[in-house]
Coordinates of C-alpha atoms in Angstrom, one line a residue:
X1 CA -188.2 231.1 -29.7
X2 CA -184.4 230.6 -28.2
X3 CA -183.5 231.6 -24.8
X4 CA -182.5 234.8 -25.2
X5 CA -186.4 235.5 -26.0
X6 CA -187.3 234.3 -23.1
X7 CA -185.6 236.1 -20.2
X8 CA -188.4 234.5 -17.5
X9 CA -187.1 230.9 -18.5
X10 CA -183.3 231.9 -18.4
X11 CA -183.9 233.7 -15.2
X12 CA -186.0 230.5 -13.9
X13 CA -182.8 228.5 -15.1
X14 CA -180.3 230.7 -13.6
X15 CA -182.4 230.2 -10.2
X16 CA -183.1 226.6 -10.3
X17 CA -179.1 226.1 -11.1
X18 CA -178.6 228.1 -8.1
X19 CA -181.0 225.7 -5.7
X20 CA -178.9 222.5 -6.5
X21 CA -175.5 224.2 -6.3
X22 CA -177.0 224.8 -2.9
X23 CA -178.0 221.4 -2.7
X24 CA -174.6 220.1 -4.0
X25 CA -172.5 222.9 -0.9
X26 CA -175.0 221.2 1.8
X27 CA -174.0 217.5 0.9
X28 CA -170.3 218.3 0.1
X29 CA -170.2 220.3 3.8
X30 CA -170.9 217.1 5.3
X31 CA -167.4 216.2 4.0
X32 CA -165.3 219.0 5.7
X33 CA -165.9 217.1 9.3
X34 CA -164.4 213.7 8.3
X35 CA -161.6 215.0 7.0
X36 CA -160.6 217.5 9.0
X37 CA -160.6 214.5 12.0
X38 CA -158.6 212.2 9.7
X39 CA -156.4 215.1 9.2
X40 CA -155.7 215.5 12.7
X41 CA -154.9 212.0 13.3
X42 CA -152.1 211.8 10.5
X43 CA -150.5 214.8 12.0
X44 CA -150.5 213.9 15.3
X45 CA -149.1 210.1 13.9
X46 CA -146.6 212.5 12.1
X47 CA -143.7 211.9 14.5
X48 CA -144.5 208.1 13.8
X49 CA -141.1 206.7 11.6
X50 CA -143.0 205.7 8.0
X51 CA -146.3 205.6 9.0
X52 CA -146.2 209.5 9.5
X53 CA -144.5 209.9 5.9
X54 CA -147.1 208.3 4.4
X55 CA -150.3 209.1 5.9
X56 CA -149.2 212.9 6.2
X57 CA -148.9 213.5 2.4
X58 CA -152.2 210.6 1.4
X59 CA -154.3 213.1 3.8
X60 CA -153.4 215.9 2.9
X61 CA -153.8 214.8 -0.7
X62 CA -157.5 214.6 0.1
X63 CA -157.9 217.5 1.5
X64 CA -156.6 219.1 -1.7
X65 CA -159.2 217.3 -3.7
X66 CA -162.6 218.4 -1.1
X67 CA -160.6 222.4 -2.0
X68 CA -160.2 221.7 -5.7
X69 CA -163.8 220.7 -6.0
X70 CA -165.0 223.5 -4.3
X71 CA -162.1 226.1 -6.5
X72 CA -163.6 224.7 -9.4
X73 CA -167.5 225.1 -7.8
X74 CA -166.5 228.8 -7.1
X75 CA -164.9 229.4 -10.7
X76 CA -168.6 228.0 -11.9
X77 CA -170.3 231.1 -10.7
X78 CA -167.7 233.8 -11.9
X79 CA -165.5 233.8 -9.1
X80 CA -162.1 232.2 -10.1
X81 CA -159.9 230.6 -7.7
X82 CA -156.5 229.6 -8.8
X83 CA -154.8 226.4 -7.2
X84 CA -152.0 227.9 -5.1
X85 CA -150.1 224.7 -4.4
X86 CA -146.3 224.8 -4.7
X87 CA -145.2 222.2 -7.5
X88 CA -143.7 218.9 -6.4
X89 CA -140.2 218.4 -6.3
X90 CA -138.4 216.3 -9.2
X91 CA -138.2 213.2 -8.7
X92 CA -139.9 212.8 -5.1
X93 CA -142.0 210.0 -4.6
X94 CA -145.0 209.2 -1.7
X95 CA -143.8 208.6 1.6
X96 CA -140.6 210.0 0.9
X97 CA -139.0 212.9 3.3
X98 CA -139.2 215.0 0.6
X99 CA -142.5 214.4 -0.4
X100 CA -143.5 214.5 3.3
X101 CA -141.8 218.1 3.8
X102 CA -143.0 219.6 0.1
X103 CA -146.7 218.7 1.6
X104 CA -146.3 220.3 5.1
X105 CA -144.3 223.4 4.3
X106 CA -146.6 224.8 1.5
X107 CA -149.0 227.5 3.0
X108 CA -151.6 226.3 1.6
X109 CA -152.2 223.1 2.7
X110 CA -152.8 224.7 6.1
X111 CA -155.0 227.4 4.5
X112 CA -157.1 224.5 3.2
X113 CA -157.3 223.1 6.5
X114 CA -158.4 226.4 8.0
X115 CA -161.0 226.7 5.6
X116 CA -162.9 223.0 6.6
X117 CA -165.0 223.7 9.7
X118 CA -165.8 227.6 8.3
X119 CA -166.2 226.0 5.1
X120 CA -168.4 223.6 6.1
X121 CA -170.9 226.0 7.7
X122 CA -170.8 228.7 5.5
X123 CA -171.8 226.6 2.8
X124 CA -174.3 224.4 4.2
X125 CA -175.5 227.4 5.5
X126 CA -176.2 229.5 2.7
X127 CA -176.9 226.2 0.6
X128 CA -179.7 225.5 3.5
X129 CA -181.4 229.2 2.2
X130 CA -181.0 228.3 -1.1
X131 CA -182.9 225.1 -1.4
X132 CA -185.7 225.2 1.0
X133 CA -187.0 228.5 0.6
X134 CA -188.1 227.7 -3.2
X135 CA -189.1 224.7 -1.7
X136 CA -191.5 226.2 0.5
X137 CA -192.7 228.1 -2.0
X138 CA -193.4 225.3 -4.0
X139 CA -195.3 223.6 -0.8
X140 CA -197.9 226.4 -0.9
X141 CA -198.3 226.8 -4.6
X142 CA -199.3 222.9 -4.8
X143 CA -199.5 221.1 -0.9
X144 CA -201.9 223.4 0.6
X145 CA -204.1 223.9 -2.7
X146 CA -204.3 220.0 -2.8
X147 CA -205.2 219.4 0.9
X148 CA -208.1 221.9 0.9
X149 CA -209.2 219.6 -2.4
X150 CA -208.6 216.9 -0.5
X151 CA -211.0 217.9 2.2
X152 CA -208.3 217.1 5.0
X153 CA -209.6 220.1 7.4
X154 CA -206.2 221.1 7.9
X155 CA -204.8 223.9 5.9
X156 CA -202.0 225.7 7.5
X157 CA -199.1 227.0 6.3
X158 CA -197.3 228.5 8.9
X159 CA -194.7 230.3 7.5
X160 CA -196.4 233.9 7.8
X161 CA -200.1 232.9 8.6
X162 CA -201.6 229.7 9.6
X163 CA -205.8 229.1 9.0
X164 CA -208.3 226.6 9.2
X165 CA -211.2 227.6 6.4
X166 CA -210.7 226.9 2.7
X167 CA -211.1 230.7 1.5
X168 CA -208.7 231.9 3.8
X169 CA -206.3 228.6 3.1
X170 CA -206.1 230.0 -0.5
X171 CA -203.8 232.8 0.3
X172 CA -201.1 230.4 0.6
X173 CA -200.7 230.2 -3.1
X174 CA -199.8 234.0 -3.6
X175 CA -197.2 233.4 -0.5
X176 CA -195.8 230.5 -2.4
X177 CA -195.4 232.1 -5.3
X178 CA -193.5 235.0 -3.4
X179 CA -191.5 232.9 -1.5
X180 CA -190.3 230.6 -4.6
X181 CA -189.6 233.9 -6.3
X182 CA -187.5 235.2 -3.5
X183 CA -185.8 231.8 -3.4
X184 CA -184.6 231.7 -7.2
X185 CA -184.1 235.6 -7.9
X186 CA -181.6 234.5 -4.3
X187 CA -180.4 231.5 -4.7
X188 CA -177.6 232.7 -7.3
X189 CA -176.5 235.8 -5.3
X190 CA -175.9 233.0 -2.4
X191 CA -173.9 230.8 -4.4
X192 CA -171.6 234.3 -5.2
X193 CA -171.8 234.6 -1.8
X194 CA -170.1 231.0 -0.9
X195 CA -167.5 231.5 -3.7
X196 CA -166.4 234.8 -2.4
X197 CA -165.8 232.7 0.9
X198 CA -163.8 229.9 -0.5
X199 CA -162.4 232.6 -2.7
X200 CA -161.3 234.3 0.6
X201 CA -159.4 230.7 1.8
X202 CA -158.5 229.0 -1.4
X203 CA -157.3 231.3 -3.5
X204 CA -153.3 232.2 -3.8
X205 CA -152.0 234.9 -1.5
X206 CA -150.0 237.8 -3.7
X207 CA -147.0 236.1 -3.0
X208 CA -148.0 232.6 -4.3
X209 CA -149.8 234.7 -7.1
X210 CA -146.4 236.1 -7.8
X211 CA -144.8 232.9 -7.3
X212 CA -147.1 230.7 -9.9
X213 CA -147.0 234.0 -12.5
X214 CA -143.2 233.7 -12.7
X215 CA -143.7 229.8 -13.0
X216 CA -146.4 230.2 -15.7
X217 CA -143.9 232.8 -17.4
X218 CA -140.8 230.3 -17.6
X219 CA -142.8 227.6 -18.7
X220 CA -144.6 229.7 -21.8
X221 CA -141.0 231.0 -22.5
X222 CA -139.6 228.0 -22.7
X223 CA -142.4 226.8 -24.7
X224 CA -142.0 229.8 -26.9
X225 CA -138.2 229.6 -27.7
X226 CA -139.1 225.9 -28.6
X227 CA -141.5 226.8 -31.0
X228 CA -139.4 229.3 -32.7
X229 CA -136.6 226.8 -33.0
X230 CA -139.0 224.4 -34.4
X231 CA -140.3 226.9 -36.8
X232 CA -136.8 227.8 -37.6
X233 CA -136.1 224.2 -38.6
X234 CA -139.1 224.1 -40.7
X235 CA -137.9 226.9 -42.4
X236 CA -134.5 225.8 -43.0
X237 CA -135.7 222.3 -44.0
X238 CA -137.8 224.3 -46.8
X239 CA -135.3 226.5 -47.8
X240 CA -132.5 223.5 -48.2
X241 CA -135.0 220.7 -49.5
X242 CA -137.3 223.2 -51.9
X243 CA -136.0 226.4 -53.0
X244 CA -132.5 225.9 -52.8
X245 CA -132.5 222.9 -54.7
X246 CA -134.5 224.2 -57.5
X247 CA -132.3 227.3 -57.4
X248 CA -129.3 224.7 -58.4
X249 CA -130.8 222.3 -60.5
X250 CA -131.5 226.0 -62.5
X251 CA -128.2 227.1 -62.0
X252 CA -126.8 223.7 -64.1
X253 CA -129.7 224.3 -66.3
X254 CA -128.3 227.5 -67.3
X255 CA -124.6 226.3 -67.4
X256 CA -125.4 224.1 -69.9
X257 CA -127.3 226.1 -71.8
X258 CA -124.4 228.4 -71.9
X259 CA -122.0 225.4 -73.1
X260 CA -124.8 224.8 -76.1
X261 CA -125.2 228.4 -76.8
X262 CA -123.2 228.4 -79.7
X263 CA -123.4 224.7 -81.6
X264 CA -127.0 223.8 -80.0
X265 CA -130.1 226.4 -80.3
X266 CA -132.6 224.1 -80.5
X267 CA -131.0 222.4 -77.3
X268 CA -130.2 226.0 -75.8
X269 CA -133.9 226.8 -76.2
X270 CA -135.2 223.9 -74.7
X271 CA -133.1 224.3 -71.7
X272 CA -134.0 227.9 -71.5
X273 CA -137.5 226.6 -71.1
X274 CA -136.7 224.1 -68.6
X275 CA -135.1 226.5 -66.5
X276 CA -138.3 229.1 -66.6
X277 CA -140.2 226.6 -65.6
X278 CA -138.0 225.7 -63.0
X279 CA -137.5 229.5 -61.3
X280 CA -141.4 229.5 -61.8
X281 CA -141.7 226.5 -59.8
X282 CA -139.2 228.0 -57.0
X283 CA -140.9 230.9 -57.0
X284 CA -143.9 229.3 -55.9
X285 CA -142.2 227.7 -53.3
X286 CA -141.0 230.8 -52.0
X287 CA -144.2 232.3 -52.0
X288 CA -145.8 229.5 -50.0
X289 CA -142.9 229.7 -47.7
X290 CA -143.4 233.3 -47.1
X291 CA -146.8 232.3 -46.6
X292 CA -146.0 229.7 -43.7
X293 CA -144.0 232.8 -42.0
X294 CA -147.0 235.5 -42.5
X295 CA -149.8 235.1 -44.7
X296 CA -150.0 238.1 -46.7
X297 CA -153.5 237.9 -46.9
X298 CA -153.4 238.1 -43.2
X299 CA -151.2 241.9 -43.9
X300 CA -153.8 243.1 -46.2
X301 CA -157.2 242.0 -44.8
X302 CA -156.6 241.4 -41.3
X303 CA -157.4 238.7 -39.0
X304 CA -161.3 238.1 -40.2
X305 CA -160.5 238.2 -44.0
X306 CA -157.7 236.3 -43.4
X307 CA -159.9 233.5 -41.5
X308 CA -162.5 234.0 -43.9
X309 CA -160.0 232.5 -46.9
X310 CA -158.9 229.9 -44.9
X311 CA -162.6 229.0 -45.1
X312 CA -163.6 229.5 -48.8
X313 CA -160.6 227.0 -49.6
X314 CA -161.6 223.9 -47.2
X315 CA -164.1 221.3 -48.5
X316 CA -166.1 221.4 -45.7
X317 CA -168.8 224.1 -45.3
X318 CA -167.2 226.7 -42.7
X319 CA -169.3 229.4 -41.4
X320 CA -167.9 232.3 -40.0
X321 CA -168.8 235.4 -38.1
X322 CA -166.8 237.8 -36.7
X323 CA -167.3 240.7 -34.6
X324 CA -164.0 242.8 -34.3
X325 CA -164.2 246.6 -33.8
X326 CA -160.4 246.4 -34.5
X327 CA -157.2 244.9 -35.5
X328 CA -155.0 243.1 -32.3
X329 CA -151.3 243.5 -32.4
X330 CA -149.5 242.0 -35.4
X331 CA -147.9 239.1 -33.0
X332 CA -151.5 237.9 -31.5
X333 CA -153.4 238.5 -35.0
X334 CA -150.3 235.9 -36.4
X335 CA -151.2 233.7 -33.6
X336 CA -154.7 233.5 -33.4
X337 CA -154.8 233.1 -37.3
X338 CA -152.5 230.0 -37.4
X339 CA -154.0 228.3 -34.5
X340 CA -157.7 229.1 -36.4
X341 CA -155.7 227.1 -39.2
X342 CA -154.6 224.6 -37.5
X343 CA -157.7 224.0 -35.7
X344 CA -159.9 224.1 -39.4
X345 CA -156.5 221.6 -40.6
X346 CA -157.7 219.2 -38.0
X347 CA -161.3 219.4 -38.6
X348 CA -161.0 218.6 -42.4
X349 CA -158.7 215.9 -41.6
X350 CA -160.1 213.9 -38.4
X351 CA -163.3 215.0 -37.4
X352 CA -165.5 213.4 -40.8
X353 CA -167.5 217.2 -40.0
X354 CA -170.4 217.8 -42.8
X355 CA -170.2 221.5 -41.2
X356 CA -168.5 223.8 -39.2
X357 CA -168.4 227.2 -37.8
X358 CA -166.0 229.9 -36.6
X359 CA -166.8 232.9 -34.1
X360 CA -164.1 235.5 -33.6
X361 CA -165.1 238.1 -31.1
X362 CA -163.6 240.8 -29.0
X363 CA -164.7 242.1 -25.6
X364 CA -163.6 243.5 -22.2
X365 CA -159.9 242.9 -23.6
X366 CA -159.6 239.4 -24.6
X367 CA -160.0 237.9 -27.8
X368 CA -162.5 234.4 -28.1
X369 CA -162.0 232.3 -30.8
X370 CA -164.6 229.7 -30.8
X371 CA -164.6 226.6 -33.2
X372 CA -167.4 223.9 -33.5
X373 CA -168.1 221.5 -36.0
X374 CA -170.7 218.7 -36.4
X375 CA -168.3 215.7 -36.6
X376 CA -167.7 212.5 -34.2
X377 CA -166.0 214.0 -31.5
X378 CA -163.5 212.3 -29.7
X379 CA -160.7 214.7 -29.7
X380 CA -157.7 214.8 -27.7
X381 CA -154.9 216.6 -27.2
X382 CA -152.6 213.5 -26.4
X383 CA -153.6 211.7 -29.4
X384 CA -150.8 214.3 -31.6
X385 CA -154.0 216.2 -33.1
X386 CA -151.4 219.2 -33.0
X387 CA -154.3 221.0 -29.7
X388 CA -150.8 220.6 -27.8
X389 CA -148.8 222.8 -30.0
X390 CA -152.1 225.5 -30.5
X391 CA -152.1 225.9 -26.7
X392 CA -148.4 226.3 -26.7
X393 CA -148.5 229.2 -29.6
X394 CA -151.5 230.7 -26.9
X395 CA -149.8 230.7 -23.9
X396 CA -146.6 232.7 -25.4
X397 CA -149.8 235.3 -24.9
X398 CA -151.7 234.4 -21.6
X399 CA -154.1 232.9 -24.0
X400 CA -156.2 229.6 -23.2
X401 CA -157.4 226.6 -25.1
X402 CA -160.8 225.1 -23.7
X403 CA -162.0 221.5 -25.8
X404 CA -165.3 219.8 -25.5
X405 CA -165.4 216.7 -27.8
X406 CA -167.7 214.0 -26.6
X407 CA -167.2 210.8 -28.5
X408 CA -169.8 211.5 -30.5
X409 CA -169.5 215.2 -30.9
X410 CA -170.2 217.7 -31.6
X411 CA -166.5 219.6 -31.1
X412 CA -166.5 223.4 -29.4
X413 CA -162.8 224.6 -29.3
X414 CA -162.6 228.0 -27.1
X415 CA -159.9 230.1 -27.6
X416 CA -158.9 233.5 -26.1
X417 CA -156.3 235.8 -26.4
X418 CA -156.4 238.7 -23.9
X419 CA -155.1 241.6 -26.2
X420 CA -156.5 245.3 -27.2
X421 CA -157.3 246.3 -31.1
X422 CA -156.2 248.9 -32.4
X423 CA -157.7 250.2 -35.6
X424 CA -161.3 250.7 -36.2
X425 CA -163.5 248.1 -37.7
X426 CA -163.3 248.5 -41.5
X427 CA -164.9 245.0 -42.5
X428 CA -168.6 243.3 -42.1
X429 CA -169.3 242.3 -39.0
X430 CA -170.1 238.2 -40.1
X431 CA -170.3 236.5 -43.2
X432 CA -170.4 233.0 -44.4
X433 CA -167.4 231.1 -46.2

């Protein structure tokens, strides 16, 4: 039975998960005081020649990690809070004026300063709620039972009724049950409740949401027009070292058949022969060319045919399902199909996979690509496994690239493109290749 047969245990899950987030917001809240002290003391030091510099921007630094944490807590539960920071200057180093003045002048180091003490309560607060009320559930489904076993000859509970007799001690285990139901069914709506908060501090205003867009939009452009000139080289390096020099080695082919014509046919004919087999060979490497630009299987069957070729001809066992009502836009379906490539390229080549698996879905406008494989993990984008350029051809399109490759594997790639699909579904909804 999997876990989507068993709603009680996923809901027990969800609840439990809940509890030690709280757990976790009550330790980490203890946190918020310390700093914010040390955080007064390095401003108030600021006017301090050096010393100011330096401690300033190290503070503050900390600060930023306590918010991060708690940005990436929030985004755990749903609610996703950007990192508004303004990015460093070039070339300024710690302790440097600059470095000093990029700290203090961004909004949101002092919106991360506000949020400490407020913070620090709400979250203990709710986190409090979260973890002792199953808790005290649990203490009357299991203490009380045991000391009227035990024959202690006290019994209480306290919470809503307190007794002294064993039969009446009993009803403690129906109010623990309730209770430790309350608590889980709870303790995930508090944890929403806590994000919302830090979601109300931490996030970017709409100007620094403006502000890092327009960043996020120059880098992906940049990145873009790179890619194309790359792919433009690529090309050109095909044309000049393939096709074209096939296209003159038949071009002398012919011209000397022409010049045996006459005094030569058995000479004429074998050249003639040559030279088919040469424009047959070009003609290949145009196709395959063409191929590199836009697949045409990709123009015929669409983005889940397309994929589900690229599996039949690997030599590891891809599985693929695919649920698309629709066809994205021609740009996106090119991307997503040559970064599933890339991707499968990859697991053939590095990841010594027995198995693998493609899932290409599409829901509430975005596009998930998800690739796993079975093989001994350790990917990295740094290492040159060509992840760097996928998640460049993504970003031209808001799209994301998520890796989880544990040195022993397995490998889950996530990919999503946010996009709309425009034609209906014409093709099974999963298959194996």
């Amino acid at each position: 039975m999997t876990g989507r047969d068993r709603p009680v245990a996923r809901w027990a899950g969800r609840g439990l998960r809940g509890a030690l987030s709280g757990l976790a917001a009550v330790g980490l809240a203890f946190t918020n005081l310390p700093l914010l002290v040390v955080s007064v003391v390095a401003l108030a030091l600021s006017p301090v020649p050096f010393l100011g510099l330096a401690l300033v921007p190290w503070t503050m630094a900390l600060v930023r990690m306590r918010a991060d944490l708690e940005r990436r807590r929030a985004s755990r539960t749903g609610v996703l809070v950007t990192r508004p920071y303004h990015p460093a200057p070039a070339r300024a180093l710690p302790g440097s004026w600059q470095y000093f003045r990029w700290t203090v002048t961004d909004p949101a180091t002092w919106r991360d300063l506000a949020w400490l003490v407020p913070g620090a309560l709400v979250g203990c607060g709710l986190g409090l709620i979260a973890v002792l009320l199953p808790l005290y559930g649990i203490y009357g489904l299991t203490l009380a039972p045991l000391w009227i076993w035990l024959g202690t000859g006290w019994y209480g509970y306290g919470a809503i009724w307190s007794v002294a007799v064993p039969g009446e001690a009993m009803l403690c285990v129906p109010q623990g049950g309730l209770l430790l139901g309350v608590g889980l069914a709870i303790a995930p709506w508090l944890r929403r409740v806590d994000a919302h908060f830090v979601h109300l501090f931490l996030a970017p205003t709409k100007n620094a949401e403006l502000r890092l867009r327009v960043n996020q939009l120059t880098m992906t452009r940049a990145d873009a027009v790179d890619a194309q000139a790359a792919e433009l080289r690529r090309i050109e390096r095909d044309l000049h070292d393939g096709v074209q020099a096939r296209l003159v080695s038949l071009s002398m082919i012919i011209g000397l058949a022409d010049e045996l014509l006459d005094r030569n046919p058995a000479g004429t004919r074998k050249l003639l022969l040559e030279a088919r087999e040469s424009s047959s060979a070009a003609l290949v490497e145009l196709r395959h060319l063409v191929r590199g630009i836009h697949p045409p299987v990709l123009a015929e069957r669409g983005l889940a045919g397309a994929v589900r070729a690229l599996a039949i001809g690997l030599p590891v066992e891809i599985s693929v399902e695919v649920d698309l009502p629709g066809r994205p836009d021609l740009p996106v379906e090119s991307a997503a199909y040559f970064a599933v490539a890339e991707t499968l390229t990859n697991l053939v080549r590095h990841s010594r996979a027995r198995h693998g698996s493609v899932v290409l879905r599409h829901a509430a406008g975005l596009l998930t690509i998800v690739v796993t494989d079975d093989g001994r993990g350790g990917a990295d984008p740094a290492a040159g496994s060509g992840l760097r350029g996928i998640e460049r051809r993504l970003a031209a399109f808001d799209g994301t690239l998520e890796l989880s490759s544990p040195p022993s594997g397995p490998t889950v790639i996530t990919m999503e493109l946010p996009c709309a699909l425009s034609s209906p579904k014409t093709m099974p909804s999963s298959a194996t290749g």
